[in-house]
Amino acid sequence: MTERGWIEVLPTEVCERLLAREEVGRVAVIVDGHPEVFPVNYRWDGDAVVFRTDEGTKLHASLSWPSVAFEVDDFDRSTHSGWSVLVVGRAEEIPGWKRTPQPQPWATGVKSHIVRIVPTQVTGRRLPLPLVNAVDSLAADGG
Amino acid sequence: MTERGWIEVLPTEVCERLLAREEVGRVAVIVDGHPEVFPVNYRWDGDAVVFRTDEGTKLHASLSWPSVAFEVDDFDRSTHSGWSVLVVGRAEEIPGWKRTPQPQPWATGVKSHIVRIVPTQVTGRRLPLPLVNAVDSLAADGG
């Protein structure tokens, strides 16, 4: 039996460390009046989320609205723990290929457009390992 | 060196099997004119995504717009492979606790509101294990 845990709010600096550590996130944009969600390879450049994309819905919708959302998370089914970080901000295209670090997409395609999401809001939440599990782990370790 | 892979479109029945297998997804809603993304524990009831929530932004925004999005995915950093499924549909609150299967939230809270997202669109994409990796794996196995 896995107990349910309390959600904790993450400080901004922890959110930024998590953004810097991951490489797959999800861009949410508004298309035809409803949200859509696209997984992307990205890099956190210290101030903003950077991803590469081809011509298409993701690019057009990102640049058409004042704000988009970007989410990263990691959850563990066995312990019912995890975290998520949400960035809300303005998407802008970066002309040329000058900016580093360059995100490296896993999928093929030219992906010649580089988009940067400059956050107006970075929030994060954590669902820690429930205490009962932590105690069980200690017991299993002979602690 | 990991090669980049070609994206494949998943048939709807595969998307539905993936939806049935997972238990954490992300609801995307429109809040103050921009998208926001919230991880949720959910169940696929065979026809729709079902999740539980408390009073708040997620509930209010879900029910205020004609359509919301729901996304599940799984990616492997070591092989650069993975998949994602996107559901777009209308969110509706289910009165009472009658509906089964009930999603079991990992986080504490009453979460007395049950929301069902009835799909108007289910799409999925897969980034398969690149061929070069598959060949490397065979070689490593002595194949």
Tab-separated table of C-alpha atoms in Angstrom:
chain	number	residue	atom	x	y	z
A	1	MET	CA	0.000	0.000	0.000
A	2	THR	CA	1.474	3.299	-1.069
A	3	GLU	CA	0.344	6.324	0.928
A	4	ARG	CA	-0.629	9.569	-0.757
A	5	GLY	CA	1.840	12.445	-0.399
A	6	TRP	CA	1.616	16.172	0.151
A	7	ILE	CA	2.464	18.457	-2.737
A	8	GLU	CA	5.337	20.880	-2.059
A	9	VAL	CA	6.029	24.082	-3.972
A	10	LEU	CA	9.554	24.231	-5.423
A	11	PRO	CA	11.698	27.385	-5.166
A	12	THR	CA	12.496	29.058	-8.501
A	13	GLU	CA	16.205	28.145	-8.295
A	14	VAL	CA	15.306	24.466	-7.962
A	15	CYS	CA	12.944	24.764	-10.940
A	16	GLU	CA	15.792	26.238	-13.006
A	17	ARG	CA	18.184	23.451	-11.983
A	18	LEU	CA	15.576	20.894	-13.067
A	19	LEU	CA	15.065	22.737	-16.387
A	20	ALA	CA	18.838	22.659	-16.939
A	21	ARG	CA	19.057	18.931	-16.193
A	22	GLU	CA	16.343	17.613	-18.513
A	23	GLU	CA	16.309	17.478	-22.307
A	24	VAL	CA	12.726	16.546	-23.229
A	25	GLY	CA	9.825	18.856	-22.387
A	26	ARG	CA	6.408	19.765	-23.732
A	27	VAL	CA	5.373	22.966	-25.445
A	28	ALA	CA	1.681	23.848	-25.092
A	29	VAL	CA	0.211	26.265	-27.597
A	30	ILE	CA	-3.256	27.394	-28.645
A	31	VAL	CA	-4.430	25.993	-31.997
A	32	ASP	CA	-7.921	26.758	-33.347
A	33	GLY	CA	-9.022	27.912	-29.895
A	34	HIS	CA	-7.894	24.847	-27.953
A	35	PRO	CA	-4.567	23.869	-26.368
A	36	GLU	CA	-2.257	21.336	-28.011
A	37	VAL	CA	0.870	19.785	-26.503
A	38	PHE	CA	4.064	18.873	-28.400
A	39	PRO	CA	7.063	17.065	-26.903
A	40	VAL	CA	10.363	18.721	-27.864
A	41	ASN	CA	14.056	18.340	-27.251
A	42	TYR	CA	15.176	21.560	-25.600
A	43	ARG	CA	17.995	23.266	-23.783
A	44	TRP	CA	17.783	25.704	-20.900
A	45	ASP	CA	20.208	28.502	-21.743
A	46	GLY	CA	20.225	29.931	-18.237
A	47	ASP	CA	17.390	32.370	-18.894
A	48	ALA	CA	15.060	30.710	-21.370
A	49	VAL	CA	13.881	27.458	-22.962
A	50	VAL	CA	15.331	26.944	-26.455
A	51	PHE	CA	14.004	24.406	-28.961
A	52	ARG	CA	14.308	23.773	-32.688
A	53	THR	CA	11.421	23.073	-34.998
A	54	ASP	CA	10.346	22.889	-38.619
A	55	GLU	CA	7.692	25.005	-40.312
A	56	GLY	CA	4.290	23.950	-39.031
A	57	THR	CA	1.623	24.236	-36.363
A	58	LYS	CA	4.033	24.248	-33.434
A	59	LEU	CA	6.077	27.127	-34.849
A	60	HIS	CA	3.132	29.132	-36.120
A	61	ALA	CA	1.052	28.749	-32.947
A	62	SER	CA	4.039	29.494	-30.691
A	63	LEU	CA	4.714	32.802	-32.390
A	64	SER	CA	1.062	33.792	-32.870
A	65	TRP	CA	0.096	34.120	-29.225
A	66	PRO	CA	1.504	36.408	-26.549
A	67	SER	CA	2.278	33.436	-24.303
A	68	VAL	CA	2.943	29.733	-24.523
A	69	ALA	CA	3.569	27.135	-21.814
A	70	PHE	CA	6.428	24.690	-21.436
A	71	GLU	CA	6.408	21.778	-19.008
A	72	VAL	CA	8.922	19.216	-17.778
A	73	ASP	CA	8.288	16.534	-15.190
A	74	ASP	CA	9.433	13.180	-13.900
A	75	PHE	CA	7.248	10.735	-12.000
A	76	ASP	CA	7.957	7.324	-10.515
A	77	ARG	CA	5.058	4.868	-10.611
A	78	SER	CA	6.619	2.550	-8.047
A	79	THR	CA	6.933	5.200	-5.324
A	80	HIS	CA	4.190	7.617	-6.435
A	81	SER	CA	6.667	10.476	-6.243
A	82	GLY	CA	7.832	13.060	-8.748
A	83	TRP	CA	7.995	16.689	-9.728
A	84	SER	CA	6.922	19.085	-12.456
A	85	VAL	CA	8.017	22.540	-13.606
A	86	LEU	CA	5.851	24.891	-15.660
A	87	VAL	CA	7.218	27.828	-17.628
A	88	VAL	CA	4.851	30.409	-19.078
A	89	GLY	CA	6.312	33.023	-21.384
A	90	ARG	CA	6.610	34.643	-24.751
A	91	ALA	CA	7.984	32.603	-27.660
A	92	GLU	CA	10.303	34.402	-30.063
A	93	GLU	CA	12.226	33.095	-33.035
A	94	ILE	CA	15.994	33.511	-32.942
A	95	PRO	CA	17.303	34.330	-36.396
A	96	GLY	CA	20.263	32.282	-37.586
A	97	TRP	CA	22.129	29.534	-35.794
A	98	LYS	CA	24.291	31.686	-33.620
A	99	ARG	CA	22.897	30.978	-30.247
A	100	THR	CA	24.430	28.292	-28.025
A	101	PRO	CA	23.760	25.867	-26.477
A	102	GLN	CA	21.950	24.315	-29.424
A	103	PRO	CA	19.268	21.788	-28.557
A	104	GLN	CA	19.873	18.507	-30.391
A	105	PRO	CA	16.602	17.017	-31.640
A	106	TRP	CA	16.317	13.223	-31.530
A	107	ALA	CA	14.013	13.210	-34.558
A	108	THR	CA	15.163	13.777	-38.116
A	109	GLY	CA	14.234	16.932	-39.992
A	110	VAL	CA	15.992	20.179	-40.773
A	111	LYS	CA	14.368	21.981	-37.835
A	112	SER	CA	15.915	25.216	-38.964
A	113	HIS	CA	13.784	27.438	-36.741
A	114	ILE	CA	15.108	28.141	-33.264
A	115	VAL	CA	12.484	29.280	-30.787
A	116	ARG	CA	13.195	30.724	-27.371
A	117	ILE	CA	10.569	30.891	-24.633
A	118	VAL	CA	11.407	33.767	-22.303
A	119	PRO	CA	9.670	33.052	-18.989
A	120	THR	CA	7.321	35.464	-17.320
A	121	GLN	CA	6.536	32.753	-14.780
A	122	VAL	CA	8.415	29.643	-13.590
A	123	THR	CA	6.670	27.432	-11.059
A	124	GLY	CA	7.285	23.929	-9.821
A	125	ARG	CA	5.766	21.345	-7.558
A	126	ARG	CA	7.082	18.184	-6.008
A	127	LEU	CA	5.323	15.106	-4.732
A	128	PRO	CA	7.933	13.716	-2.347
A	129	LEU	CA	8.416	10.085	-1.469
A	130	PRO	CA	5.682	9.452	1.114
A	131	LEU	CA	7.017	9.012	4.651
A	132	VAL	CA	5.698	5.468	4.939
A	133	ASN	CA	7.782	4.479	1.898
A	134	ALA	CA	10.869	6.233	3.221
A	135	VAL	CA	10.498	4.320	6.484
A	136	ASP	CA	9.976	1.054	4.583
A	137	SER	CA	13.147	1.716	2.588
A	138	LEU	CA	15.132	2.336	5.773
A	139	ALA	CA	13.774	-0.894	7.253
A	140	ALA	CA	14.639	-2.812	4.074
A	141	ASP	CA	18.178	-1.434	4.277
A	142	GLY	CA	18.449	-2.771	7.837
A	143	GLY	CA	18.514	0.806	9.182
B	1	MET	CA	26.902	8.611	-31.300
B	2	THR	CA	23.162	8.191	-31.408
B	3	GLU	CA	21.569	8.667	-34.806
B	4	ARG	CA	18.411	10.686	-35.234
B	5	GLY	CA	15.222	8.727	-35.948
B	6	TRP	CA	12.190	9.153	-38.176
B	7	ILE	CA	8.903	10.012	-36.539
B	8	GLU	CA	6.091	7.492	-37.154
B	9	VAL	CA	2.382	8.167	-36.802
B	10	LEU	CA	0.642	5.734	-34.433
B	11	PRO	CA	-2.715	4.129	-35.302
B	12	THR	CA	-5.617	5.152	-33.032
B	13	GLU	CA	-5.888	1.675	-31.485
B	14	VAL	CA	-2.245	1.837	-30.418
B	15	CYS	CA	-2.828	5.303	-28.941
B	16	GLU	CA	-5.744	3.915	-26.924
B	17	ARG	CA	-3.666	0.977	-25.649
B	18	LEU	CA	-0.972	3.423	-24.534
B	19	LEU	CA	-3.603	5.609	-22.829
B	20	ALA	CA	-4.914	2.521	-21.013
B	21	ARG	CA	-1.424	1.497	-19.855
B	22	GLU	CA	-0.247	4.768	-18.317
B	23	GLU	CA	-1.450	6.488	-15.161
B	24	VAL	CA	0.158	9.943	-15.241
B	25	GLY	CA	-0.663	12.441	-17.983
B	26	ARG	CA	-0.873	16.177	-18.491
B	27	VAL	CA	-3.977	18.284	-18.904
B	28	ALA	CA	-3.475	21.495	-20.892
B	29	VAL	CA	-6.026	24.254	-20.445
B	30	ILE	CA	-6.312	27.930	-21.325
B	31	VAL	CA	-5.890	30.283	-18.353
B	32	ASP	CA	-5.963	34.083	-18.816
B	33	GLY	CA	-5.420	33.651	-22.547
B	34	HIS	CA	-2.380	31.366	-22.365
B	35	PRO	CA	-1.998	27.590	-22.053
B	36	GLU	CA	-1.040	25.954	-18.755
B	37	VAL	CA	-0.136	22.304	-18.195
B	38	PHE	CA	-0.992	20.244	-15.102
B	39	PRO	CA	0.184	16.669	-14.460
B	40	VAL	CA	-2.640	14.416	-13.251
B	41	ASN	CA	-3.243	10.833	-12.278
B	42	TYR	CA	-5.845	9.522	-14.685
B	43	ARG	CA	-7.611	6.448	-15.965
B	44	TRP	CA	-8.665	5.646	-19.502
B	45	ASP	CA	-12.191	4.265	-19.218
B	46	GLY	CA	-12.224	2.854	-22.749
B	47	ASP	CA	-13.726	5.980	-24.278
B	48	ALA	CA	-12.400	8.934	-22.336
B	49	VAL	CA	-9.730	10.251	-19.974
B	50	VAL	CA	-10.944	10.493	-16.370
B	51	PHE	CA	-9.178	12.448	-13.631
B	52	ARG	CA	-10.029	13.773	-10.177
B	53	THR	CA	-9.331	17.282	-8.986
B	54	ASP	CA	-10.106	19.842	-6.323
B	55	GLU	CA	-11.741	23.230	-6.831
B	56	GLY	CA	-9.298	25.505	-8.607
B	57	THR	CA	-7.774	26.700	-11.834
B	58	LYS	CA	-7.502	23.242	-13.423
B	59	LEU	CA	-11.182	22.469	-12.834
B	60	HIS	CA	-12.481	25.908	-13.736
B	61	ALA	CA	-10.383	26.253	-16.886
B	62	SER	CA	-11.174	22.702	-18.030
B	63	LEU	CA	-14.898	23.309	-17.886
B	64	SER	CA	-14.805	26.887	-19.246
B	65	TRP	CA	-13.521	26.133	-22.727
B	66	PRO	CA	-15.043	23.970	-25.456
B	67	SER	CA	-11.853	21.882	-25.674
B	68	VAL	CA	-8.860	20.914	-23.573
B	69	ALA	CA	-5.830	18.789	-24.393
B	70	PHE	CA	-4.419	15.777	-22.588
B	71	GLU	CA	-0.992	14.317	-23.279
B	72	VAL	CA	0.919	11.194	-22.239
B	73	ASP	CA	4.404	10.233	-23.369
B	74	ASP	CA	7.455	8.191	-22.525
B	75	PHE	CA	10.960	8.936	-23.753
B	76	ASP	CA	14.279	7.184	-23.176
B	77	ARG	CA	17.305	9.463	-23.001
B	78	SER	CA	19.769	6.632	-23.523
B	79	THR	CA	18.303	5.464	-26.851
B	80	HIS	CA	16.632	8.722	-28.000
B	81	SER	CA	13.398	6.821	-28.586
B	82	GLY	CA	9.884	7.269	-27.283
B	83	TRP	CA	6.277	8.047	-28.037
B	84	SER	CA	3.531	10.546	-27.255
B	85	VAL	CA	-0.258	10.556	-27.485
B	86	LEU	CA	-2.376	13.705	-27.622
B	87	VAL	CA	-6.096	13.783	-26.856
B	88	VAL	CA	-8.156	16.860	-27.674
B	89	GLY	CA	-11.717	16.959	-26.443
B	90	ARG	CA	-14.425	18.438	-24.309
B	91	ALA	CA	-14.080	18.261	-20.524
B	92	GLU	CA	-17.224	17.538	-18.546
B	93	GLU	CA	-17.727	17.028	-14.851
B	94	ILE	CA	-19.240	13.710	-13.787
B	95	PRO	CA	-21.571	14.213	-10.853
B	96	GLY	CA	-21.115	11.896	-7.898
B	97	TRP	CA	-18.640	9.052	-7.492
B	98	LYS	CA	-20.469	6.457	-9.489
B	99	ARG	CA	-18.172	6.082	-12.426
B	100	THR	CA	-15.554	3.342	-12.515
B	101	PRO	CA	-12.649	2.917	-12.901
B	102	GLN	CA	-11.752	5.650	-10.443
B	103	PRO	CA	-8.377	7.283	-10.937
B	104	GLN	CA	-6.329	7.138	-7.749
B	105	PRO	CA	-4.430	10.389	-7.192
B	106	TRP	CA	-0.967	10.081	-5.673
B	107	ALA	CA	-1.285	13.473	-3.994
B	108	THR	CA	-3.397	14.151	-0.938
B	109	GLY	CA	-6.547	16.253	-1.135
B	110	VAL	CA	-10.234	15.502	-1.327
B	111	LYS	CA	-10.288	15.815	-5.135
B	112	SER	CA	-14.014	15.391	-5.129
B	113	HIS	CA	-14.526	16.573	-8.710
B	114	ILE	CA	-14.340	13.920	-11.409
B	115	VAL	CA	-13.649	15.258	-14.875
B	116	ARG	CA	-13.944	13.286	-18.084
B	117	ILE	CA	-12.298	14.384	-21.325
B	118	VAL	CA	-14.288	12.976	-24.234
B	119	PRO	CA	-11.958	12.914	-27.246
B	120	THR	CA	-12.761	14.560	-30.533
B	121	GLN	CA	-9.221	13.735	-31.677
B	122	VAL	CA	-6.646	11.119	-30.578
B	123	THR	CA	-3.262	11.242	-32.262
B	124	GLY	CA	0.074	9.677	-31.484
B	125	ARG	CA	3.624	9.651	-32.714
B	126	ARG	CA	6.559	7.376	-32.099
B	127	LEU	CA	10.267	7.941	-32.389
B	128	PRO	CA	11.536	4.382	-32.788
B	129	LEU	CA	14.916	3.087	-31.723
B	130	PRO	CA	17.223	4.274	-34.513
B	131	LEU	CA	18.455	1.475	-36.749
B	132	VAL	CA	22.084	2.097	-35.899
B	133	ASN	CA	21.310	1.473	-32.217
B	134	ALA	CA	19.321	-1.650	-32.998
B	135	VAL	CA	22.292	-2.972	-34.976
B	136	ASP	CA	24.680	-2.038	-32.151
B	137	SER	CA	22.454	-3.922	-29.696
B	138	LEU	CA	22.483	-7.007	-31.894
B	139	ALA	CA	26.260	-6.797	-32.158
B	140	ALA	CA	26.591	-6.400	-28.384
B	141	ASP	CA	24.433	-9.511	-27.938
B	142	GLY	CA	26.794	-11.441	-30.176
B	143	GLY	CA	24.088	-11.619	-32.864
